[in-house]
Coordinates of C-alpha atoms and ligand atoms in Angstrom, one line a residue:
M1 CA -15.1 2.4 6.6
H2 CA -12.2 4.7 4.7
I3 CA -9.5 3.1 5.8
I4 CA -5.3 4.4 4.6
L5 CA -2.4 2.4 5.3
L6 CA 1.1 4.7 4.8
G7 CA 4.1 2.8 5.4
A8 CA 7.3 2.5 3.4
P9 CA 8.3 0.2 0.7
G10 CA 8.1 -3.5 1.6
T11 CA 6.3 -2.5 5.7
G12 CA 3.8 -5.3 4.5
K13 CA 1.0 -2.4 3.2
G14 CA 0.1 -5.9 0.1
T15 CA 0.2 -7.9 3.0
Q16 CA -2.1 -6.6 5.7
S17 CA -4.5 -5.0 3.3
K18 CA -5.4 -9.0 1.7
F19 CA -6.3 -9.4 5.7
I20 CA -8.2 -5.7 5.5
T21 CA -10.0 -6.0 3.3
E22 CA -11.4 -10.4 3.3
K23 CA -11.7 -9.4 7.6
Y24 CA -14.1 -6.4 7.5
K25 CA -15.2 -7.1 3.3
I26 CA -14.0 -3.3 1.9
P27 CA -12.2 -3.7 -1.2
Q28 CA -8.3 -2.6 -1.7
I29 CA -7.0 0.9 -3.9
S30 CA -3.8 -0.7 -4.1
T31 CA -2.4 3.1 -7.0
G32 CA 0.8 0.9 -7.0
D33 CA -1.1 -2.4 -8.4
I34 CA -3.5 0.3 -10.5
L35 CA -0.3 2.1 -11.6
R36 CA 1.2 -1.4 -12.8
E37 CA -2.2 -2.5 -14.9
H38 CA -1.8 0.0 -16.7
I39 CA 1.9 -0.4 -17.3
K40 CA 0.3 -3.7 -18.6
L41 CA -2.4 -2.9 -21.1
N42 CA 0.8 -0.4 -22.1
N43 CA -2.0 1.9 -22.9
E44 CA -0.7 6.0 -22.7
I45 CA -0.8 6.0 -19.3
G46 CA 0.9 2.7 -19.5
K47 CA 4.0 4.1 -21.1
K48 CA 4.0 7.8 -19.6
I49 CA 4.9 6.5 -16.3
Y50 CA 7.0 2.6 -17.1
S51 CA 9.8 4.1 -16.1
I52 CA 8.8 6.2 -13.4
L53 CA 8.0 2.6 -11.4
K54 CA 10.8 0.9 -12.9
N55 CA 13.6 3.2 -11.5
G56 CA 11.1 3.9 -7.6
E57 CA 10.3 7.7 -8.3
L58 CA 7.0 8.9 -7.5
V59 CA 4.1 9.6 -10.6
A60 CA 2.9 13.2 -11.1
D61 CA -0.1 13.8 -7.8
D62 CA -2.6 15.1 -11.4
I63 CA -2.4 10.8 -12.1
V64 CA -2.7 8.4 -9.3
C65 CA -5.0 11.5 -8.0
N66 CA -7.4 11.0 -10.9
L67 CA -6.4 7.4 -11.3
V68 CA -7.8 6.8 -7.4
Y69 CA -10.4 9.5 -8.3
Q70 CA -12.2 7.5 -11.5
T71 CA -12.3 4.3 -9.2
I72 CA -13.7 5.6 -5.6
K73 CA -16.8 6.8 -8.4
S74 CA -17.2 3.2 -9.4
K75 CA -20.2 2.2 -7.2
N76 CA -18.4 -0.9 -5.2
Y77 CA -16.1 1.7 -3.2
I78 CA -19.7 3.2 -1.0
N79 CA -19.7 1.4 1.2
G80 CA -15.9 2.0 2.3
F81 CA -12.1 0.9 0.7
L82 CA -9.1 1.0 2.4
L83 CA -5.9 2.8 0.5
D84 CA -2.6 1.0 0.2
G85 CA 0.0 3.5 -0.8
F86 CA -2.3 6.9 -1.4
P87 CA -1.2 9.2 -0.5
R88 CA 2.8 9.2 -0.9
T89 CA 2.5 13.6 -1.0
I90 CA 0.5 15.8 1.3
K91 CA -0.9 16.8 -1.8
Q92 CA -2.2 13.8 -2.7
A93 CA -3.7 13.4 1.6
K94 CA -5.4 17.1 0.4
Y95 CA -6.6 15.6 -2.7
I96 CA -8.9 12.9 -1.0
S97 CA -9.9 15.3 2.7
N98 CA -11.4 17.5 -0.2
L99 CA -13.2 15.1 -1.3
G100 CA -15.6 14.9 1.7
I101 CA -14.6 12.0 2.0
K102 CA -14.6 11.0 5.6
I103 CA -11.7 8.9 6.4
N104 CA -12.1 6.6 9.6
F105 CA -8.3 5.2 10.3
V106 CA -5.2 6.0 8.9
L107 CA -3.0 3.2 10.6
E108 CA 0.9 3.6 9.8
L109 CA 3.1 1.3 9.3
I110 CA 6.7 0.8 10.6
V111 CA 9.6 -1.9 10.0
P112 CA 14.1 -0.5 9.9
D113 CA 15.4 -0.4 6.6
K114 CA 17.6 -3.1 6.9
I115 CA 14.4 -4.9 7.5
I116 CA 12.5 -3.9 4.5
L117 CA 15.8 -4.9 1.7
Q118 CA 15.3 -7.7 3.4
R119 CA 12.0 -8.5 2.5
I120 CA 11.8 -6.4 -0.9
S121 CA 14.5 -9.0 -2.1
G122 CA 12.9 -12.0 -0.8
R123 CA 9.5 -11.2 -2.0
R124 CA 7.7 -12.6 -4.6
I125 CA 4.2 -12.0 -6.1
H126 CA 1.5 -13.0 -8.2
I127 CA 1.0 -10.4 -10.4
Q128 CA -3.2 -11.3 -11.7
S129 CA -4.4 -10.9 -7.8
G130 CA -1.5 -9.2 -5.9
R131 CA -0.5 -12.1 -3.9
S132 CA 2.5 -11.8 -1.9
Y133 CA 5.1 -14.3 -0.5
H134 CA 8.6 -14.3 0.6
I135 CA 10.8 -17.2 -0.2
H136 CA 11.7 -17.0 3.2
F137 CA 8.7 -15.5 5.5
N138 CA 5.9 -16.3 3.8
P139 CA 6.4 -18.8 1.5
P140 CA 4.3 -20.2 -1.3
I141 CA 3.3 -24.2 -1.0
E142 CA 4.9 -24.9 -4.1
E143 CA 7.7 -23.1 -4.8
G144 CA 7.5 -20.1 -7.3
K145 CA 3.9 -21.1 -7.4
D146 CA 1.0 -18.9 -6.6
D147 CA -0.8 -21.0 -3.9
I148 CA -4.5 -21.1 -4.8
T149 CA -4.4 -20.7 -8.6
K150 CA -0.8 -22.4 -8.7
D151 CA 0.5 -18.9 -12.0
D152 CA 4.1 -18.8 -11.6
L153 CA 4.9 -16.1 -8.7
I154 CA 7.0 -12.9 -10.9
T155 CA 10.2 -10.2 -9.4
R156 CA 9.2 -7.0 -10.2
D157 CA 10.4 -4.9 -11.6
D158 CA 11.5 -2.0 -9.4
D159 CA 13.1 -5.0 -6.3
K160 CA 16.0 -4.0 -7.3
I161 CA 18.1 -2.2 -5.2
E162 CA 19.4 1.6 -6.9
S163 CA 15.2 1.3 -7.6
I164 CA 14.2 0.6 -4.3
N165 CA 17.4 3.1 -2.5
N166 CA 15.2 5.1 -4.1
R167 CA 11.3 4.5 -3.1
L168 CA 13.1 5.2 0.6
K169 CA 14.5 7.4 -0.2
N170 CA 10.9 8.9 -2.1
Y171 CA 9.1 7.7 1.1
K172 CA 10.9 9.2 4.0
K173 CA 10.8 12.7 1.6
N174 CA 7.7 13.2 2.5
S175 CA 6.7 10.9 5.0
H176 CA 7.2 13.1 7.8
M177 CA 4.6 16.2 6.5
L178 CA 2.5 13.2 6.5
T179 CA 2.5 12.6 10.0
E180 CA 2.3 15.8 10.4
Y181 CA -1.1 16.8 8.2
Y182 CA -2.7 13.1 9.7
L183 CA -2.4 14.4 13.2
K184 CA -3.5 17.9 12.7
E185 CA -6.7 15.6 11.9
E186 CA -6.6 13.5 14.3
Q187 CA -6.5 16.4 16.9
L188 CA -9.7 17.7 15.2
N189 CA -11.3 14.7 15.9
N190 CA -11.2 14.3 11.7
L191 CA -9.7 10.4 12.4
K192 CA -8.1 8.6 14.5
F193 CA -4.1 7.5 13.3
F194 CA -1.9 4.7 14.8
K195 CA 1.9 4.3 14.1
I196 CA 2.6 0.2 14.2
D197 CA 5.7 -1.8 14.7
A198 CA 5.4 -3.6 11.6
S199 CA 8.9 -4.7 12.2
K200 CA 7.1 -8.6 13.7
H201 CA 5.6 -11.1 12.7
Q202 CA 3.0 -11.4 9.5
D203 CA 0.0 -12.1 12.2
Y204 CA 0.5 -10.3 14.9
I205 CA 0.6 -7.7 12.9
R206 CA -2.9 -8.1 12.3
K207 CA -4.3 -9.4 15.0
E208 CA -3.1 -5.8 16.5
I209 CA -4.5 -3.9 13.0
Q210 CA -7.3 -6.0 14.1
I211 CA -7.6 -4.3 18.0
I212 CA -7.7 -1.3 16.5
L213 CA -9.8 -1.6 14.6
D214 CA -12.8 -3.3 16.8
K215 CA -12.7 -1.5 19.2
K216 CA -12.8 1.9 17.9
N217 CA -15.6 1.1 15.1
Ligands
AP5_301 P1 3.9 -0.1 -4.0 O1 3.7 -1.3 -5.5 O2 2.9 0.9 -2.9 O3 5.1 -0.2 -3.7 P2 5.6 0.7 -2.6 O4 5.5 1.5 -1.7 O5 6.7 0.8 -2.7 O6 5.9 -1.0 -1.2 P3 5.3 -2.0 -1.8 O7 4.3 -3.1 -2.9 O8 7.1 -2.6 -2.8 O9 5.5 -2.6 -0.1 P4 4.2 -3.3 0.5 O10 4.5 -2.6 1.7 O11 2.8 -3.4 0.1 O12 4.9 -4.5 1.5 P5 4.5 -6.5 1.7 O13 3.4 -6.5 1.5 O14 4.2 -6.4 -0.5 O15 3.8 0.8 -5.2 C1 5.6 0.8 -6.8 C2 6.0 2.0 -7.2 O16 4.6 3.0 -8.0 C3 5.6 3.4 -6.3 O17 7.7 3.1 -6.0 C4 5.5 4.5 -7.4 O18 7.0 4.4 -8.3 C5 4.1 4.4 -7.7 N1 3.2 5.2 -6.9 C6 2.4 3.8 -6.1 N2 0.9 4.4 -5.5 C7 1.4 6.1 -6.0 C8 1.3 7.4 -5.4 N3 0.9 7.2 -4.0 N4 2.0 8.3 -6.1 C9 2.7 8.6 -6.5 N5 3.7 7.3 -7.1 C10 3.0 6.3 -7.1 O19 5.6 -7.1 1.9 C11 6.9 -7.3 1.2 C12 7.1 -8.9 1.3 O20 7.9 -8.6 2.8 C13 7.1 -9.9 1.3 O21 7.4 -10.8 0.5 C14 5.7 -10.4 2.2 O22 5.4 -11.5 2.0 C15 7.0 -10.5 2.8 N6 6.3 -9.3 4.1 C16 5.5 -9.0 5.2 N7 5.2 -8.8 6.0 C17 6.1 -9.2 6.4 C18 6.2 -10.2 7.5 N8 5.6 -9.0 8.4 N9 6.5 -10.5 8.4 C19 8.1 -10.9 7.3 N10 7.7 -10.2 5.6 C20 7.2 -10.1 5.7

């Protein structure tokens, strides 16, 4: 099964990805996590993209497409994967289509901006695993610590108001074209496209996703 998870920052892509990958036994490909890993390694790509991520701008299509390609050609991804945060531009959407991989589902998570700001401002993450918490909505068992490893949780560099606004602006600039693209693909019977009200409790969204994936699988 190949799934694409679309959604503005803070709509819960990372949170729901964890559920989907565990339930359906497919690996997650989060372009945000991959890019942050390069920054952490401080390699050539990492140096190039550091300020782009910090400011909430989009990384160039060729860099991101190449990183996705390098990931999916590994044997762990042969039986399917979940793309979290990719594609974000029409060029990226066409790139993945042109690879000849059959995408089964595109799920778009939708949340009003006001709630997005509340979610991102309270987010804490476990950088090693990508596990995401919220100080009020999804607190860790022990304050400031990952539930499993007990490592310290951190606030992301780009979870500052200016970068959040840029991330939202970039999402809105591209999302209309992406939605149109996938609606057309659905009309051609190439995939199933669902918009999900993701402003509800995460358990409710999880159930909704499960119903979609189980029924149509
Ligand atoms: P990325 O890491 O993908 O960030 P993003 O898209 O901005 O999304 P977020 O990770 O902020 O949010 P999320 O939707 O995963 O929400 P989460 O589950 O954490 O990308 C970072 C950057 O990398 C981009 O800005 C760009 O620079 C670059 N980049 C990445 N991909 C790229 C691409 N394809 N092309 C070009 N550049 C690219 O939830 C948020 C918070 O809310 C958490 O605290 C969580 O606990 C809480 N929460 C989740 N669900 C609920 C709920 N239902 N109710 C209450 N709280 C909830």
